[in-house]
């Protein structure tokens, strides 16, 4: 394979698939390369569910989430498939917890009609929960579920329909910046007018100048079989996040699997795309099981556990920026553990970037962090030598 394309996108996770779709939809010539298969389980975008929510303390992200909802609706219309399931959301914790108050304030500022639920009201509406006497909840009507499994299939199918080529099992080995960036792949060399590198946990390896700015950690999810599956269906059991010193947990109703899925943040081992294991740290399994027995005792039989990679930029922000030495390359790291909810909007943003346009949601905070790419010229050039 030796060829030239207008737009080359590396990585068919959420970011790369959305970018390829957005560019192809605009009539551009696009090649999307994925080292594994679409929907594989080694990166960040797989599995049945991710939380969609508007509640962010940062007004930038709250606004971005509102704009993303419009993009999800547009993608639903284009594909004819359902991509966002509104379940409502519960933020739970001891009354007066600052982060819980912040959720209420941020939803109120968006006119998103949050409701405060006393413990008693929580027990009446959602008897699945058994929380301590001093807890309360904030209910947010717009929260819900978006699905990596379904979204990636839809985005790559649509990208193909719009004329993009999507190649699976083709790894990018080296990138050489230039007027026409060149990429050496396991199937030959490709040159392009613009390159988007959306390689998730592998981005620090492909672009070593980003190593000081990105940390890759292993996160785990556990699935539990409820005694009464009907009580944990999406229409009866909202997505949730807990605000508690002991357990920072989040979870989902039985969606796409016959069980409740939760993640509990206790430890996140540092790793990399290549060196990661698939072992769930025992502290995480223990904390998840304790959480379920204590707060959701009707769903405490373990079904399965999974690991997933989180690539975090400083401050939990995203990186969506031109390469400082090569404006023909866009670097995309929109994960930080919360990026999936923005997927179709991020695609539009990345497409605008590649086309030299200014998108209204291209926030200044998506710029490269100050420590990034400093060593590019001297010690750590992008791998070259094509
Ligand atoms: C446990 C967990 C829970 C999360 N929960 C939420 C949530 O509730 N809500 C939310 O909004 N977000 C959530 N997120 C974040 C969200 O999943 C990520 O923001 C999103 O999946 C990141 O997608 P990505 O495209 O950046 O990375 P990836 O999905 O990892 O995609 C990168 C792709 O690039 C490919 N690639 C890498 N290197 C090469 C190469 N050299 N050649 C070719 N291909 C290559 C990889 O194989 C991969 O497919 C969660 C993440 C995790 C891990």
Short mmCIF file of C-alpha atoms and ligand atoms in Angstrom, two decimals:
data_model
loop_
_atom_site.label_atom_id
_atom_site.label_comp_id
_atom_site.label_asym_id
_atom_site.label_seq_id
_atom_site.Cartn_x
_atom_site.Cartn_y
_atom_site.Cartn_z
CA UNK A 1 0.00 0.00 0.00
CA UNK A 2 1.69 3.22 -1.13
CA UNK A 3 -0.73 5.99 -1.57
CA UNK A 4 -1.84 9.53 -0.84
CA UNK A 5 -5.10 10.55 0.81
CA UNK A 6 -6.55 13.89 1.84
CA UNK A 7 -7.24 12.88 5.43
CA UNK A 8 -5.62 10.05 7.30
CA UNK A 9 -7.01 9.18 10.73
CA UNK A 10 -5.08 6.87 13.06
CA UNK A 11 -7.24 4.96 15.55
CA UNK A 12 -10.85 3.82 15.19
CA UNK A 13 -11.91 4.42 18.77
CA UNK A 14 -14.55 6.99 19.61
CA UNK A 15 -12.49 10.00 18.56
CA UNK A 16 -11.04 8.63 15.32
CA UNK A 17 -14.29 7.03 14.13
CA UNK A 18 -16.21 10.23 14.80
CA UNK A 19 -13.59 12.30 12.99
CA UNK A 20 -13.59 9.95 9.99
CA UNK A 21 -17.38 10.05 9.86
CA UNK A 22 -17.54 13.85 10.13
CA UNK A 23 -14.92 14.33 7.40
CA UNK A 24 -16.41 11.76 5.03
CA UNK A 25 -19.86 13.26 5.54
CA UNK A 26 -18.42 16.53 4.32
CA UNK A 27 -17.25 14.88 1.11
CA UNK A 28 -13.58 14.56 2.07
CA UNK A 29 -11.32 11.70 1.01
CA UNK A 30 -10.69 9.75 4.24
CA UNK A 31 -8.68 6.71 5.29
CA UNK A 32 -9.19 5.42 8.85
CA UNK A 33 -6.63 2.93 10.16
CA UNK A 34 -7.18 0.68 13.18
CA UNK A 35 -4.50 -1.65 14.49
CA UNK A 36 -7.04 -4.18 15.84
CA UNK A 37 -10.72 -4.73 14.94
CA UNK A 38 -13.47 -2.11 15.31
CA UNK A 39 -14.94 -2.40 18.81
CA UNK A 40 -11.98 -4.36 20.25
CA UNK A 41 -11.58 -4.51 24.02
CA UNK A 42 -7.98 -3.28 24.48
CA UNK A 43 -8.47 0.49 24.41
CA UNK A 44 -11.08 2.84 25.86
CA UNK A 45 -14.13 2.62 23.56
CA UNK A 46 -15.83 -0.72 24.01
CA UNK A 47 -18.57 -2.39 26.00
CA UNK A 48 -22.25 -1.65 26.38
CA UNK A 49 -22.39 1.66 28.20
CA UNK A 50 -20.97 5.05 29.12
CA UNK A 51 -22.70 7.72 31.18
CA UNK A 52 -24.09 10.76 29.44
CA UNK A 53 -24.64 13.67 31.82
CA UNK A 54 -24.81 17.44 31.76
CA UNK A 55 -23.68 17.88 35.37
CA UNK A 56 -20.18 19.33 35.28
CA UNK A 57 -18.78 21.80 37.75
CA UNK A 58 -16.92 23.40 34.85
CA UNK A 59 -19.39 25.44 32.75
CA UNK A 60 -17.28 24.71 29.63
CA UNK A 61 -17.94 20.98 29.86
CA UNK A 62 -21.58 21.45 30.86
CA UNK A 63 -22.08 23.54 27.72
CA UNK A 64 -20.13 21.03 25.66
CA UNK A 65 -22.38 18.23 26.93
CA UNK A 66 -25.49 20.19 25.98
CA UNK A 67 -24.08 20.76 22.49
CA UNK A 68 -23.11 17.08 22.30
CA UNK A 69 -26.72 16.08 22.94
CA UNK A 70 -27.69 17.92 19.76
CA UNK A 71 -24.94 16.05 17.89
CA UNK A 72 -26.14 12.68 19.26
CA UNK A 73 -29.67 13.52 18.05
CA UNK A 74 -28.30 14.43 14.61
CA UNK A 75 -26.39 11.14 14.44
CA UNK A 76 -29.52 9.26 15.45
CA UNK A 77 -31.44 10.95 12.61
CA UNK A 78 -28.72 10.22 10.10
CA UNK A 79 -28.32 6.58 11.08
CA UNK A 80 -31.92 5.78 11.95
CA UNK A 81 -30.58 4.09 15.11
CA UNK A 82 -31.08 4.92 18.73
CA UNK A 83 -27.81 6.05 20.32
CA UNK A 84 -28.80 7.82 23.54
CA UNK A 85 -31.01 6.28 26.21
CA UNK A 86 -32.38 8.77 28.75
CA UNK A 87 -32.50 6.99 32.10
CA UNK A 88 -32.16 9.99 34.40
CA UNK A 89 -29.21 10.18 36.75
CA UNK A 90 -28.70 10.06 40.49
CA UNK A 91 -25.82 11.73 42.29
CA UNK A 92 -25.82 10.37 45.83
CA UNK A 93 -23.90 11.13 49.00
CA UNK A 94 -23.95 12.70 52.44
CA UNK A 95 -26.19 15.78 52.43
CA UNK A 96 -24.18 18.97 51.97
CA UNK A 97 -21.19 17.27 50.28
CA UNK A 98 -19.62 20.09 48.22
CA UNK A 99 -19.42 18.06 45.00
CA UNK A 100 -23.08 17.07 45.35
CA UNK A 101 -24.02 20.72 45.86
CA UNK A 102 -21.94 21.59 42.79
CA UNK A 103 -23.90 19.09 40.69
CA UNK A 104 -27.15 20.71 41.77
CA UNK A 105 -25.80 24.20 41.08
CA UNK A 106 -24.45 23.29 37.66
CA UNK A 107 -27.71 21.64 36.56
CA UNK A 108 -29.70 24.60 37.88
CA UNK A 109 -27.48 26.99 35.91
CA UNK A 110 -28.32 25.02 32.75
CA UNK A 111 -32.05 25.03 33.54
CA UNK A 112 -31.76 21.24 33.51
CA UNK A 113 -34.40 20.81 36.23
CA UNK A 114 -32.45 18.93 38.90
CA UNK A 115 -34.48 17.51 41.79
CA UNK A 116 -33.25 17.08 45.33
CA UNK A 117 -34.37 13.75 46.76
CA UNK A 118 -34.33 13.21 50.52
CA UNK A 119 -33.37 9.75 51.66
CA UNK A 120 -37.04 9.03 52.18
CA UNK A 121 -37.99 10.18 48.68
CA UNK A 122 -35.08 8.19 47.26
CA UNK A 123 -36.34 5.07 49.03
CA UNK A 124 -39.84 5.64 47.68
CA UNK A 125 -38.79 6.16 44.06
CA UNK A 126 -35.76 3.88 43.92
CA UNK A 127 -36.13 1.20 46.60
CA UNK A 128 -33.15 -0.63 45.08
CA UNK A 129 -30.94 1.82 47.05
CA UNK A 130 -30.16 1.37 50.73
CA UNK A 131 -28.19 4.42 51.79
CA UNK A 132 -27.10 5.78 55.21
CA UNK A 133 -29.48 8.08 57.10
CA UNK A 134 -27.51 11.26 56.30
CA UNK A 135 -27.48 10.72 52.51
CA UNK A 136 -29.54 12.50 49.88
CA UNK A 137 -29.58 12.51 46.09
CA UNK A 138 -29.77 14.91 43.17
CA UNK A 139 -31.81 13.59 40.26
CA UNK A 140 -30.95 14.87 36.78
CA UNK A 141 -33.52 14.13 34.08
CA UNK A 142 -31.20 14.45 31.06
CA UNK A 143 -28.63 11.89 32.19
CA UNK A 144 -28.53 8.57 30.41
CA UNK A 145 -26.53 6.01 28.50
CA UNK A 146 -24.52 6.11 25.29
CA UNK A 147 -22.97 2.93 24.00
CA UNK A 148 -19.43 2.48 22.61
CA UNK A 149 -20.38 -0.86 21.08
CA UNK A 150 -23.27 0.57 19.06
CA UNK A 151 -21.77 4.01 18.36
CA UNK A 152 -18.52 2.71 16.86
CA UNK A 153 -20.39 0.39 14.54
CA UNK A 154 -22.72 3.19 13.44
CA UNK A 155 -19.92 5.74 12.93
CA UNK A 156 -17.69 3.43 10.91
CA UNK A 157 -20.62 2.10 8.83
CA UNK A 158 -21.74 5.65 8.03
CA UNK A 159 -18.17 6.76 7.31
CA UNK A 160 -17.90 3.92 4.78
CA UNK A 161 -21.26 4.86 3.25
CA UNK A 162 -19.94 8.39 2.78
CA UNK A 163 -16.94 6.97 0.91
CA UNK A 164 -14.29 6.63 3.65
CA UNK A 165 -12.02 3.62 3.65
CA UNK A 166 -11.77 1.91 7.03
CA UNK A 167 -8.95 -0.60 7.38
CA UNK A 168 -8.76 -2.90 10.39
CA UNK A 169 -5.65 -4.77 11.47
CA UNK A 170 -3.35 -2.08 10.07
CA UNK A 171 -0.96 -0.64 12.65
CA UNK A 172 0.77 2.70 12.29
CA UNK A 173 4.45 2.20 13.02
CA UNK A 174 5.98 5.62 12.41
CA UNK A 175 4.86 9.15 11.68
CA UNK A 176 6.96 11.61 9.76
CA UNK A 177 5.71 15.19 9.96
CA UNK A 178 6.00 17.43 6.91
CA UNK A 179 4.01 19.41 4.35
CA UNK A 180 2.44 16.06 3.57
CA UNK A 181 2.78 13.91 6.70
CA UNK A 182 3.90 10.37 5.93
CA UNK A 183 2.90 7.33 7.93
CA UNK A 184 4.56 3.95 7.78
CA UNK A 185 2.05 1.24 8.52
CA UNK A 186 2.12 -2.53 8.72
CA UNK A 187 0.65 -2.46 5.19
CA UNK A 188 2.91 0.15 3.59
CA UNK A 189 3.38 3.92 3.48
CA UNK A 190 0.56 6.46 3.28
CA UNK A 191 0.99 10.19 2.81
CA UNK A 192 -1.75 12.71 3.44
CA UNK A 193 -2.68 16.38 3.39
CA UNK A 194 -3.78 16.20 7.02
CA UNK A 195 -3.25 13.57 9.68
CA UNK A 196 -5.36 13.09 12.82
CA UNK A 197 -3.68 10.97 15.48
CA UNK A 198 -6.44 9.64 17.75
CA UNK A 199 -4.54 6.67 19.14
CA UNK A 200 -5.88 6.68 22.72
CA UNK A 201 -3.49 4.96 25.14
CA UNK A 202 -0.97 4.46 22.32
CA UNK A 203 -0.71 8.19 21.59
CA UNK A 204 2.26 8.74 23.94
CA UNK A 205 4.16 6.02 22.08
CA UNK A 206 3.36 7.37 18.61
CA UNK A 207 4.01 10.98 19.64
CA UNK A 208 6.63 10.83 22.41
CA UNK A 209 6.48 14.60 22.96
CA UNK A 210 3.10 13.97 24.60
CA UNK A 211 4.51 11.57 27.19
CA UNK A 212 4.92 14.23 29.92
CA UNK A 213 1.30 15.30 29.45
CA UNK A 214 -0.59 12.02 29.29
CA UNK A 215 -0.96 9.32 31.91
CA UNK A 216 -2.45 5.95 31.02
CA UNK A 217 -4.10 3.97 33.82
CA UNK A 218 -6.04 0.72 34.12
CA UNK A 219 -9.65 1.08 35.26
CA UNK A 220 -12.03 -1.78 35.99
CA UNK A 221 -15.76 -2.40 35.80
CA UNK A 222 -17.73 -5.15 37.57
CA UNK A 223 -21.09 -6.61 36.54
CA UNK A 224 -23.63 -7.99 39.05
CA UNK A 225 -26.67 -10.16 38.54
CA UNK A 226 -29.77 -8.75 40.29
CA UNK A 227 -32.25 -10.97 42.14
CA UNK A 228 -35.03 -9.11 40.32
CA UNK A 229 -33.75 -8.08 36.90
CA UNK A 230 -36.90 -6.04 36.17
CA UNK A 231 -36.08 -3.64 39.05
CA UNK A 232 -32.74 -2.79 37.44
CA UNK A 233 -33.96 -2.08 33.90
CA UNK A 234 -33.09 1.39 32.50
CA UNK A 235 -36.64 2.68 32.95
CA UNK A 236 -36.56 1.91 36.68
CA UNK A 237 -32.93 2.37 37.69
CA UNK A 238 -31.07 5.57 36.69
CA UNK A 239 -27.34 5.80 36.02
CA UNK A 240 -25.57 6.97 39.16
CA UNK A 241 -22.48 8.52 40.72
CA UNK A 242 -21.70 8.48 44.43
CA UNK A 243 -19.97 11.30 46.28
CA UNK A 244 -18.57 9.59 49.31
CA UNK A 245 -15.13 9.60 50.90
CA UNK A 246 -15.06 5.81 51.03
CA UNK A 247 -16.46 5.00 47.60
CA UNK A 248 -16.36 7.13 44.48
CA UNK A 249 -18.49 4.87 42.35
CA UNK A 250 -20.55 5.13 39.19
CA UNK A 251 -22.90 2.68 37.62
CA UNK A 252 -25.57 1.66 35.16
CA UNK A 253 -28.83 -0.25 35.01
CA UNK A 254 -28.93 -3.58 33.18
CA UNK A 255 -28.23 -2.24 29.68
CA UNK A 256 -26.92 -4.50 26.95
CA UNK A 257 -26.18 -7.17 29.58
CA UNK A 258 -28.43 -8.80 32.19
CA UNK A 259 -26.68 -7.10 35.08
CA UNK A 260 -25.77 -3.87 36.83
CA UNK A 261 -22.37 -2.43 35.86
CA UNK A 262 -20.30 -0.38 38.28
CA UNK A 263 -16.86 1.17 38.52
CA UNK A 264 -15.29 2.11 41.84
CA UNK A 265 -12.26 4.35 41.94
CA UNK A 266 -9.86 2.98 44.53
CA UNK A 267 -6.63 2.34 42.67
CA UNK A 268 -5.72 2.88 39.04
CA UNK A 269 -2.38 1.26 38.18
CA UNK A 270 -0.30 3.27 35.74
CA UNK A 271 0.31 1.35 32.53
CA UNK A 272 0.50 1.81 28.74
CA UNK A 273 -1.34 0.56 25.67
CA UNK A 274 1.28 -2.14 25.13
CA UNK A 275 2.23 -3.12 28.69
CA UNK A 276 -1.21 -3.27 30.29
CA UNK A 277 -2.57 -6.42 31.90
CA UNK A 278 -6.20 -7.52 31.96
CA UNK A 279 -6.05 -8.28 35.70
CA UNK A 280 -8.52 -6.46 37.93
CA UNK A 281 -6.67 -5.20 41.03
CA UNK A 282 -8.01 -7.12 44.07
CA UNK A 283 -8.65 -3.85 45.96
CA UNK A 284 -11.03 -2.82 43.16
CA UNK A 285 -12.93 -6.14 43.20
CA UNK A 286 -13.22 -5.96 46.98
CA UNK A 287 -14.41 -2.36 47.01
CA UNK A 288 -16.95 -3.02 44.23
CA UNK A 289 -18.38 -6.07 45.99
CA UNK A 290 -18.60 -4.23 49.33
CA UNK A 291 -20.29 -1.29 47.63
CA UNK A 292 -22.96 -3.52 46.06
CA UNK A 293 -23.61 -5.51 49.24
CA UNK A 294 -23.96 -2.32 51.24
CA UNK A 295 -25.93 -0.01 48.94
CA UNK A 296 -27.55 -2.21 46.29
CA UNK A 297 -28.00 -5.54 48.08
CA UNK A 298 -30.53 -6.76 45.51
CA UNK A 299 -27.74 -7.00 42.92
CA UNK A 300 -24.65 -8.39 44.56
CA UNK A 301 -23.83 -11.62 42.72
CA UNK A 302 -20.71 -11.02 40.58
CA UNK A 303 -21.14 -11.91 36.91
CA UNK A 304 -18.00 -10.56 35.25
CA UNK A 305 -15.21 -8.01 35.50
CA UNK A 306 -13.50 -6.01 32.74
CA UNK A 307 -10.54 -3.67 32.44
CA UNK A 308 -10.28 -0.57 30.30
CA UNK A 309 -7.62 2.10 29.69
CA UNK A 310 -7.98 5.73 30.67
CA UNK A 311 -5.65 8.27 29.05
CA UNK A 312 -5.68 11.37 31.17
CA UNK A 313 -4.49 14.84 30.20
CA UNK A 314 -3.65 17.43 32.89
CA UNK A 315 -6.65 18.63 34.88
CA UNK A 316 -8.87 15.97 33.31
CA UNK A 317 -9.05 18.11 30.17
CA UNK A 318 -8.88 16.98 26.56
CA UNK A 319 -6.13 17.62 24.04
CA UNK A 320 -7.36 18.58 20.57
CA UNK A 321 -4.54 20.57 19.07
CA UNK A 322 -2.36 21.04 16.04
CA UNK A 323 1.13 19.65 16.32
CA UNK A 324 3.25 22.71 17.19
CA UNK A 325 5.89 21.89 14.56
CA UNK A 326 3.51 20.59 11.92
CA UNK A 327 0.09 22.18 11.40
CA UNK A 328 -0.77 19.29 9.06
CA UNK A 329 -1.12 17.02 12.12
CA UNK A 330 -3.92 17.15 14.70
CA UNK A 331 -3.26 15.45 18.05
CA UNK A 332 -6.41 14.14 19.71
CA UNK A 333 -6.65 12.84 23.26
CA UNK A 334 -10.23 13.43 24.35
CA UNK A 335 -10.55 10.76 27.06
CA UNK A 336 -9.57 11.68 30.62
CA UNK A 337 -12.17 9.12 31.70
CA UNK A 338 -15.17 11.22 30.64
CA UNK A 339 -14.88 11.84 26.90
CA UNK A 340 -17.28 9.36 25.38
CA UNK A 341 -20.41 11.45 25.96
CA UNK A 342 -19.05 14.07 23.53
CA UNK A 343 -18.19 11.63 20.71
CA UNK A 344 -20.17 12.99 17.71
CA UNK A 345 -19.40 16.60 18.64
CA UNK A 346 -15.70 15.76 18.98
CA UNK A 347 -15.85 14.31 15.47
CA UNK A 348 -17.20 17.60 14.16
CA UNK A 349 -14.52 19.49 16.06
CA UNK A 350 -11.73 17.31 14.72
CA UNK A 351 -13.06 17.62 11.17
CA UNK A 352 -13.12 21.40 11.52
CA UNK A 353 -9.54 21.30 12.78
CA UNK A 354 -8.40 19.23 9.83
CA UNK A 355 -10.10 21.64 7.43
CA UNK A 356 -8.58 24.71 9.05
CA UNK A 357 -11.91 25.98 10.35
CA UNK A 358 -12.75 27.41 13.73
CA UNK A 359 -15.49 25.43 15.49
CA UNK A 360 -17.51 27.32 18.13
CA UNK A 361 -16.87 24.51 20.63
CA UNK A 362 -13.16 24.43 20.11
CA UNK A 363 -12.34 25.55 23.64
CA UNK A 364 -9.00 27.17 24.54
CA UNK A 365 -8.59 24.52 27.25
CA UNK A 366 -8.08 21.86 24.54
CA UNK A 367 -4.69 23.39 23.67
CA UNK A 368 -1.50 21.43 24.27
CA UNK A 369 -0.42 21.63 27.91
CA UNK A 370 2.71 23.77 28.44
CA UNK A 371 4.89 20.74 29.15
CA UNK A 372 3.89 18.99 25.92
CA UNK A 373 6.18 18.70 22.93
CA UNK A 374 8.90 20.80 24.57
CA UNK A 375 11.47 18.16 23.75
CA UNK A 376 10.17 17.58 20.27
CA UNK A 377 13.00 19.22 18.40
CA UNK A 378 15.95 18.14 20.54
CA UNK A 379 15.65 14.92 22.48
CA UNK A 380 12.43 13.35 21.35
CA UNK A 381 11.66 13.83 17.68
CA UNK A 382 8.61 12.13 16.28
CA UNK A 383 9.76 8.79 14.96
CA UNK A 384 10.87 9.38 11.40
CA UNK A 385 13.05 7.80 8.77
CA UNK A 386 10.57 6.77 6.16
C1 LIG B 1 -13.65 2.27 32.52
C2 LIG B 1 -14.00 3.50 31.73
C3 LIG B 1 -15.19 4.15 31.99
C4 LIG B 1 -15.53 5.30 31.29
N1 LIG B 1 -16.74 5.89 31.56
C5 LIG B 1 -17.12 6.95 30.83
C6 LIG B 1 -18.43 7.50 31.03
O1 LIG B 1 -19.21 6.99 31.83
N2 LIG B 1 -18.78 8.57 30.28
C7 LIG B 1 -17.95 9.13 29.35
O2 LIG B 1 -18.34 10.11 28.72
N3 LIG B 1 -16.71 8.60 29.12
C8 LIG B 1 -16.29 7.55 29.84
N4 LIG B 1 -15.06 6.98 29.61
C9 LIG B 1 -14.15 7.61 28.64
C10 LIG B 1 -14.37 7.17 27.21
O3 LIG B 1 -14.57 5.80 27.11
C11 LIG B 1 -13.18 7.65 26.39
O4 LIG B 1 -13.21 9.07 26.44
C12 LIG B 1 -13.19 7.25 24.92
O5 LIG B 1 -13.52 5.91 24.78
C13 LIG B 1 -11.81 7.55 24.33
O6 LIG B 1 -11.76 7.19 22.97
P1 LIG B 1 -10.45 7.35 22.11
O7 LIG B 1 -10.88 7.28 20.70
O8 LIG B 1 -9.70 8.57 22.55
O9 LIG B 1 -9.51 6.13 22.52
P2 LIG B 1 -9.65 4.53 22.10
O10 LIG B 1 -11.07 4.14 22.15
O11 LIG B 1 -8.71 3.78 22.92
O12 LIG B 1 -9.23 4.56 20.59
C14 LIG B 1 -7.89 4.61 20.15
C15 LIG B 1 -7.78 3.63 19.01
O13 LIG B 1 -6.56 3.84 18.34
C16 LIG B 1 -6.06 2.58 17.95
N5 LIG B 1 -4.62 2.70 17.75
C17 LIG B 1 -3.72 3.04 18.68
N6 LIG B 1 -2.47 3.02 18.17
C18 LIG B 1 -2.60 2.68 16.89
C19 LIG B 1 -1.67 2.48 15.85
N7 LIG B 1 -0.35 2.64 16.06
N8 LIG B 1 -2.12 2.12 14.64
C20 LIG B 1 -3.46 1.97 14.43
N9 LIG B 1 -4.40 2.12 15.38
C21 LIG B 1 -3.97 2.47 16.60
C22 LIG B 1 -6.39 1.70 19.14
O14 LIG B 1 -6.33 0.34 18.82
C23 LIG B 1 -7.79 2.20 19.49
O15 LIG B 1 -8.78 1.47 18.83
C24 LIG B 1 -14.67 5.82 30.30
C25 LIG B 1 -13.47 5.16 30.02
C26 LIG B 1 -13.14 4.01 30.71
C27 LIG B 1 -11.86 3.32 30.37
#
